[in-house]
Short mmCIF file of C-alpha atoms in Angstrom, two decimals:
data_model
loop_
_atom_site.label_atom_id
_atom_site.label_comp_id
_atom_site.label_asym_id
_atom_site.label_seq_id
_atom_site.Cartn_x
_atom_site.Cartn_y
_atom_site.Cartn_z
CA UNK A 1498 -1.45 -15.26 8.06
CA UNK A 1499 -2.59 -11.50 8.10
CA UNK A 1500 -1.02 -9.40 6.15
CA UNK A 1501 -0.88 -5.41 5.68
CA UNK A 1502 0.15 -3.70 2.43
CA UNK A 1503 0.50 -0.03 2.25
CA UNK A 1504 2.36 1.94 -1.01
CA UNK A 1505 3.56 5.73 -1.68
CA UNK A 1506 3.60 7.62 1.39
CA UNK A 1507 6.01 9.91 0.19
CA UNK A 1508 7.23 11.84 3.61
CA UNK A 1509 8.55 15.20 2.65
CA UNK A 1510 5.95 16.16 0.11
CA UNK A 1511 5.55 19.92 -0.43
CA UNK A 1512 2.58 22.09 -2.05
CA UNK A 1513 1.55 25.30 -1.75
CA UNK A 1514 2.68 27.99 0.58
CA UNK A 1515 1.08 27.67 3.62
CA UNK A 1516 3.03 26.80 7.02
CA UNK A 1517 2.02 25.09 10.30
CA UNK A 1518 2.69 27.47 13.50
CA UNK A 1519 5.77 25.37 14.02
CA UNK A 1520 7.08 26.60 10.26
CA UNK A 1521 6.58 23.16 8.83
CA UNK A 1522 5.03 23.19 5.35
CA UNK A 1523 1.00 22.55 6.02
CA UNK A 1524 0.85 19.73 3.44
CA UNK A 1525 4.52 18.17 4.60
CA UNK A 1526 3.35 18.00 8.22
CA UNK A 1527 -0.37 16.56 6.88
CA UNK A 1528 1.48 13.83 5.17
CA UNK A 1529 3.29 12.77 8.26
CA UNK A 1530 -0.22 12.78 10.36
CA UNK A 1531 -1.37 10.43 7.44
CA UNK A 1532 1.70 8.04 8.27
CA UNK A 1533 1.55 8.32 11.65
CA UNK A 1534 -2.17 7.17 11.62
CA UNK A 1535 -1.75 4.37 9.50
CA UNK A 1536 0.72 2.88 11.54
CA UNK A 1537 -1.87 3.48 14.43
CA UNK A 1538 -4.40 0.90 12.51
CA UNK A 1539 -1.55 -1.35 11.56
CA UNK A 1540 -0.72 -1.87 15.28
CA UNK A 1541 -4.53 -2.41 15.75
CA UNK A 1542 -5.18 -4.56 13.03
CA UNK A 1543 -1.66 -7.34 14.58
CA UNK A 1544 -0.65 -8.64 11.20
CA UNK A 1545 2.53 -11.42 11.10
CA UNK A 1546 3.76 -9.48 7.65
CA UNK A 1547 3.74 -5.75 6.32
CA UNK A 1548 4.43 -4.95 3.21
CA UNK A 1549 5.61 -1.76 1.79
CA UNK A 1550 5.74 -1.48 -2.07
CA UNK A 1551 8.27 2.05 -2.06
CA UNK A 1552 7.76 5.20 -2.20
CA UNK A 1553 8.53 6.25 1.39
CA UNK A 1554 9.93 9.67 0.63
CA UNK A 1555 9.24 11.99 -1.81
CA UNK A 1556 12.90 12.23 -2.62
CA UNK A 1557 15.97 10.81 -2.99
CA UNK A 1558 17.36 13.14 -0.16
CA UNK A 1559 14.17 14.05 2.24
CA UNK A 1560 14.05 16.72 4.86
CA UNK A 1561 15.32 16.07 8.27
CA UNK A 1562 12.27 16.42 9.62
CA UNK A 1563 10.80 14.24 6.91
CA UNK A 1564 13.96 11.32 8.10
CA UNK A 1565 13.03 12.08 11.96
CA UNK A 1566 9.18 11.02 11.28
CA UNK A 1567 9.52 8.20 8.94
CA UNK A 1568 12.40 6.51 11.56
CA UNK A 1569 10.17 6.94 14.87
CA UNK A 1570 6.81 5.86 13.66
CA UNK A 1571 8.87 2.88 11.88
CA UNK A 1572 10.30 2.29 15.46
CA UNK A 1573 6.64 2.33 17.10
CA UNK A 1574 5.88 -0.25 14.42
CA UNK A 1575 8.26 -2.68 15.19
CA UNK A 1576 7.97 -2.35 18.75
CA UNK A 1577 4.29 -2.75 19.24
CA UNK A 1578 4.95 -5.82 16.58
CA UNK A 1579 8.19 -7.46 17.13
CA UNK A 1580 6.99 -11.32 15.93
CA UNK A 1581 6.36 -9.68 12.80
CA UNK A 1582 8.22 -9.17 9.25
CA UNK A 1583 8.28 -5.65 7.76
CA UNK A 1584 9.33 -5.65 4.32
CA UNK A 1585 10.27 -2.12 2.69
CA UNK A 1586 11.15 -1.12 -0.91
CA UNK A 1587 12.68 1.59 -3.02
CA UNK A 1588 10.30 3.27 -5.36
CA UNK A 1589 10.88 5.67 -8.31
CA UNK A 1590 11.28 8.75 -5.48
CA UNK A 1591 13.55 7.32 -3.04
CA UNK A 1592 15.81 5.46 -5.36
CA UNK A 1593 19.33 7.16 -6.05
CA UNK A 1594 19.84 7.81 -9.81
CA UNK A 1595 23.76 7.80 -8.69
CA UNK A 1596 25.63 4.77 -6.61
CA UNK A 1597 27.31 7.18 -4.69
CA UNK A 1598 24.16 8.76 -3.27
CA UNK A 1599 23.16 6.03 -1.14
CA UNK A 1600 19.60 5.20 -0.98
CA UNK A 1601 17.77 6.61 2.39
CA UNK A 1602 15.95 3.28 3.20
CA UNK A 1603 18.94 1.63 4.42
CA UNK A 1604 18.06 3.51 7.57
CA UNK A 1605 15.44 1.35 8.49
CA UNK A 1606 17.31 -1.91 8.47
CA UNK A 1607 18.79 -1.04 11.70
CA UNK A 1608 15.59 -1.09 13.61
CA UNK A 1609 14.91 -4.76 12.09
CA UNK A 1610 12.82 -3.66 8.84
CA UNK A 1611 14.07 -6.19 5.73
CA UNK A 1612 15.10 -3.19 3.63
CA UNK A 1613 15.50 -4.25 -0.50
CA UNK A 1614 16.89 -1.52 -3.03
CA UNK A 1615 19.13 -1.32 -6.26
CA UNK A 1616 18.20 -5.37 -7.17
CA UNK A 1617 15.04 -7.74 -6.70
CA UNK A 1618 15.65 -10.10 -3.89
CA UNK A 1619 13.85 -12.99 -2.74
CA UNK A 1620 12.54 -13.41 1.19
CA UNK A 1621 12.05 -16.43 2.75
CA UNK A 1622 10.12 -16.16 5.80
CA UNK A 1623 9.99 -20.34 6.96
CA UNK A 1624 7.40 -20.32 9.59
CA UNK A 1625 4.81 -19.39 7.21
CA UNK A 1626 6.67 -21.58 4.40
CA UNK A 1627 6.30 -17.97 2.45
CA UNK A 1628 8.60 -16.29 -0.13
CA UNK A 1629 8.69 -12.90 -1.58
CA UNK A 1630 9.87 -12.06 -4.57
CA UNK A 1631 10.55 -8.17 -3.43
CA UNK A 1632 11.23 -5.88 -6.63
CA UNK A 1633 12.31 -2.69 -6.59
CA UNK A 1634 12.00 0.49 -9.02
CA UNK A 1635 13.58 -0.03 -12.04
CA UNK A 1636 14.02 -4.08 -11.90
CA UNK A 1637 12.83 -5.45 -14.79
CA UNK A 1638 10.47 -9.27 -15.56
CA UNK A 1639 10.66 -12.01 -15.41
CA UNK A 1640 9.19 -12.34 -11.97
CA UNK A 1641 8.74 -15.81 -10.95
CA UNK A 1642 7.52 -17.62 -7.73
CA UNK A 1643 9.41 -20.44 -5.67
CA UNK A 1644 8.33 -23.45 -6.32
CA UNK A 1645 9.13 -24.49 -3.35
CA UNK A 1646 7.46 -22.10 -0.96
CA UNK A 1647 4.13 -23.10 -0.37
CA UNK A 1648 2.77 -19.48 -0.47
CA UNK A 1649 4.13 -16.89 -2.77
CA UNK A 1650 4.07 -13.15 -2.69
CA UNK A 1651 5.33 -10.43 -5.41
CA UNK A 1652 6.18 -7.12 -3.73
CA UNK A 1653 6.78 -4.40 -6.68
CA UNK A 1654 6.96 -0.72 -7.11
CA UNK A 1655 5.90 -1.03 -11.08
CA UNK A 1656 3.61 0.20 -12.98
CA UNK A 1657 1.12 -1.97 -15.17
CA UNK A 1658 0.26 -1.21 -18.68
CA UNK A 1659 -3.31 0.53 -19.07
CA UNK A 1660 -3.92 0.97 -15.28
CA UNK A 1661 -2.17 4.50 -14.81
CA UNK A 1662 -4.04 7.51 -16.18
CA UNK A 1663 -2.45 9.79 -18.89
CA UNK A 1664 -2.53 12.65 -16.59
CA UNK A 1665 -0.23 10.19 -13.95
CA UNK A 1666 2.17 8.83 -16.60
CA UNK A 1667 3.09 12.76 -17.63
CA UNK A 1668 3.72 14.02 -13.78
CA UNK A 1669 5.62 11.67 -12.50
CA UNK A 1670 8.95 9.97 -13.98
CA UNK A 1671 8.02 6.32 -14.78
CA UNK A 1672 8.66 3.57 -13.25
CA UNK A 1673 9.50 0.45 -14.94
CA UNK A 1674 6.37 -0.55 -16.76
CA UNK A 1675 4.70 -4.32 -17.50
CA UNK A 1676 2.07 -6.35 -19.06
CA UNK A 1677 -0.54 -7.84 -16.66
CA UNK A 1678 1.23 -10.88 -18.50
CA UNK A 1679 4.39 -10.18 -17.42
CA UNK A 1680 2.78 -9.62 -14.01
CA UNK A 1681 1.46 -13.01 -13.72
CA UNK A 1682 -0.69 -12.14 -11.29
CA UNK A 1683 -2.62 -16.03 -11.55
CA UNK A 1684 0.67 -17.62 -10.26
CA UNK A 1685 1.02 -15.65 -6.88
CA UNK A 1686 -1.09 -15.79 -3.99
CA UNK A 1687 -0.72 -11.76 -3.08
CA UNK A 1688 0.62 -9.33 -5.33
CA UNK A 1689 1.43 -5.90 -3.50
CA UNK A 1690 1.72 -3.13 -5.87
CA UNK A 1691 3.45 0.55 -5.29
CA UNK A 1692 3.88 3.39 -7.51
CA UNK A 1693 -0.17 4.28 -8.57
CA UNK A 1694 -1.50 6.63 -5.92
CA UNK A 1695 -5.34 5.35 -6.19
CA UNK A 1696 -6.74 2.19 -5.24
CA UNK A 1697 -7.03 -0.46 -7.80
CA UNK A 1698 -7.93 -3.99 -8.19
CA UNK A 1699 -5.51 -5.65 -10.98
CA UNK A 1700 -7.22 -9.14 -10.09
CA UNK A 1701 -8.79 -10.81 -7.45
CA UNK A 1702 -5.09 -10.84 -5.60
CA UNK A 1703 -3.61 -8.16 -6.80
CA UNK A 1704 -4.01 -4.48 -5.67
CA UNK A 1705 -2.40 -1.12 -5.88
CA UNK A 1706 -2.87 0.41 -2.51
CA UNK A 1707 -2.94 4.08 -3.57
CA UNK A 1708 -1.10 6.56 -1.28
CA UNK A 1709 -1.95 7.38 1.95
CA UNK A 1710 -2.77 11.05 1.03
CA UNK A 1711 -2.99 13.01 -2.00
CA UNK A 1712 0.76 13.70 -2.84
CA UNK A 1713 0.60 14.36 -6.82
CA UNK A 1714 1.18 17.59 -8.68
CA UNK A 1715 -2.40 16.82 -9.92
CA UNK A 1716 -4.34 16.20 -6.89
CA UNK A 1717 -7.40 17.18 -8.15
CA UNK A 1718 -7.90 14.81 -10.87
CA UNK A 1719 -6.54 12.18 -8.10
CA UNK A 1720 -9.55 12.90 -6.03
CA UNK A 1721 -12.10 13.00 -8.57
CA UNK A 1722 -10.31 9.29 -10.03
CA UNK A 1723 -10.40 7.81 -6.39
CA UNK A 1724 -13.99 9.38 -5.83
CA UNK A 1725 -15.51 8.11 -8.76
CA UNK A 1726 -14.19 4.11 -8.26
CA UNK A 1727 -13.90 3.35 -4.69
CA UNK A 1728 -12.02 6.04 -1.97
CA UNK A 1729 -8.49 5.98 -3.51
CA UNK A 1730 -6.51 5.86 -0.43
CA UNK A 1731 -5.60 3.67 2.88
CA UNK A 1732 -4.24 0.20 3.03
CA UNK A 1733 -5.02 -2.79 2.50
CA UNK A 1734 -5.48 -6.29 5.09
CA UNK A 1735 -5.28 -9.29 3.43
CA UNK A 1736 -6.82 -12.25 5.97
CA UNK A 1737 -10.44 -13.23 4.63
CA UNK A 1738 -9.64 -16.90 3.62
CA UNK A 1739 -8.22 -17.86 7.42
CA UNK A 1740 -11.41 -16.11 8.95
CA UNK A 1741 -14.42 -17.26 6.71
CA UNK A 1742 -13.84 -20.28 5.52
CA UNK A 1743 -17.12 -20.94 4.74
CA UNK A 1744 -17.47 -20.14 0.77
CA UNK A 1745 -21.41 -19.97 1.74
CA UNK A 1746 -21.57 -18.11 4.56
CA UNK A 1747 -23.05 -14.53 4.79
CA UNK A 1748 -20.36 -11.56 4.70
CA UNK A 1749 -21.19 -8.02 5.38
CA UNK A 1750 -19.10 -5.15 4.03
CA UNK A 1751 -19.05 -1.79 4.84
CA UNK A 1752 -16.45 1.37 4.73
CA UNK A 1753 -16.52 4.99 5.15
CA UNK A 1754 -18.95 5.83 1.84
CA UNK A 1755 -19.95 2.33 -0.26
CA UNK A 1756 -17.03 2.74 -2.65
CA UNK A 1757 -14.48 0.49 -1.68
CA UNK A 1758 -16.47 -2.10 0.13
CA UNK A 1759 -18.22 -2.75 -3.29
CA UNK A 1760 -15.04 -3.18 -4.69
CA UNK A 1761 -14.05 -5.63 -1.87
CA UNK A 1762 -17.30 -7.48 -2.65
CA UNK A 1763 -16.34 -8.01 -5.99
CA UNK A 1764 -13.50 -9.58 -5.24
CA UNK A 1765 -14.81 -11.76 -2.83
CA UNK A 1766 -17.34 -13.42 -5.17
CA UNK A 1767 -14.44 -13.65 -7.57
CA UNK A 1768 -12.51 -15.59 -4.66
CA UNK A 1769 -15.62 -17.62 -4.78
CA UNK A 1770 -17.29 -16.47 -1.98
CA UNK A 1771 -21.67 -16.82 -2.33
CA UNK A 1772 -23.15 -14.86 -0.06
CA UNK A 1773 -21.70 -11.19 -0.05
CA UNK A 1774 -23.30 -7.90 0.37
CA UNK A 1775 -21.59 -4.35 0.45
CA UNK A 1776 -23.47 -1.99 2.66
CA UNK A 1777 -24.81 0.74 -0.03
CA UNK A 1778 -23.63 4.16 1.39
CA UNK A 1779 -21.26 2.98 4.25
CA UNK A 1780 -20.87 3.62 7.80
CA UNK A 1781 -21.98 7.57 6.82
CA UNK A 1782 -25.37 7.11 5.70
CA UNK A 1783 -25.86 4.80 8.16
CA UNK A 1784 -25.59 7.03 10.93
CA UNK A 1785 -27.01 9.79 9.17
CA UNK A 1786 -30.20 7.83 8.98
CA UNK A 1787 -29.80 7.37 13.13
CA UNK A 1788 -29.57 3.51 12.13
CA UNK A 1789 -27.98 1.62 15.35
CA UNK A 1790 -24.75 1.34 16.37
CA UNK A 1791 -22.34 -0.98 18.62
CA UNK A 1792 -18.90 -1.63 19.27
CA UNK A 1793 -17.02 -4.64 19.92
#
């Protein structure tokens, strides 16, 4: 089973003064281009199951235009996959601090998305024999897997102790914060994580996406955090087991620059994988150095 995990778009996001000739706020409308072309390489990439771990809006009530965006490009989704499950949470920015309020997200069940806000919830999805534990902002542990299901996923917008920078914790209100022991992360087979806007590897199975774009009040420390360990933003596919068997055989990783495919490779040899090799400056240098090039 492929899978697609993707955290912290936040639609609606506003910075600086600058407009768009249509009068849209520059960074707003950048946002929704970074949406719109990750659901481009979701399409692409044909998972059965995409996960997203909250976050969608920046706030509790978004713009219009911000509501118009998020509910056609979540319509293209599930059209151009409708054998697959889409499974959305709140996060810290689009949950309601007020019952009354009404969280946003509920939107989306009505084009098929399995929508889970205000308590955790657990999805069972029988033709993979899968359940997901699906946890919202502000649900606290325990977190535990069904013993029953033969694969188990945790789906949380949290934010584990030691992993968040300083300058993150003080910008943003918290979300509901754990040990890596009250994680569990051993006892899962996938644990999709929302709420940190960089990249990060919590184990071999368990990953903070990061945000699609740079939506902080402190983008530039962001940037330099995501430069310096391995690109900070994008998605994640989760498939390598079903297409390389083989724990010996050769694997070649690349990306855009190096960084995250030598994160990648780390986590394959931690999966127990033998043979892996992360292309050392990415798809960049290699054309840069006129090195050959193909498509498929």
């Amino acid at each position: 089973m492929r899978l697609v995990h993707l955290a912290d778009i936040h639609l609606g996001f506003r910075q600086y003064q600058r407009q768009t000739p249509t009068g849209i706020n520059q960074r707003e409308a950048d946002v929704a281009v970074s949406l719109r072309r990750a659901i481009d390489k979701v399409i692409e990439l044909k998972p059965e199951l995409v996960l997203i771990a909250g976050d969608v809006f920046h706030a509790v009530r978004p713009s219009n235009p911000a509501i118009l965006h998020a509910f056609n490009q979540f319509s293209r989704l599930m059209q151009a996959l409708p054998d697959a499950s889409v499974v959305m949470i709140a996060g810290n920015h689009d949950t309601p601090r007020t019952a009354e309020t009404g969280c946003i997200l509920r939107l989306f069940a009505q084009i098929g998305i399995t929508v889970v806000e205000g308590e955790m919830r657990r999805i069972t999805i029988p033709e993979h024999d899968l359940s997901i534990l699906a946890v919202p902002d502000m649900m606290k542990p325990p977190y535990d897997p069904d013993p029953n299901a033969k694969y188990n996923i945790l789906l949380a917008h949290i934010e584990v102790q030691g992993v968040l920078p300083r300058s993150a914790r003080e910008l943003d209100r918290r979300a509901i914060s754990v040990t890596e022991k009250e994680l569990g992360a051993e006892r899962w087979d996938y644990v999709a994580l929302g709420h940190y806007h960089v990249y990060r590897e919590i184990g071999p199975n368990a990953f903070y996406s990061g945000s699609l774009d740079f939506t902080s009040n402190n983008s530039w420390a962001e940037l330099a955090e995501g430069s310096a360990k391995d690109g900070g933003k994008g998605i994640i596919e989760r498939d390598i087991e079903e297409r390389v068997p083989d724990l010996n055989a050769q694997i070649v990783l690349y990306c855009g620059g190096g960084f995250r495919s030598a994160l990648a490779a780390d986590s394959l040899r931690k999966m127990g994988y033998r043979n892996v090799l992360s292309m050392d400056g990415g798809i960049r240098e290699w054309r840069e150095k006129g090195f050959p090039l193909s498509r498929e």
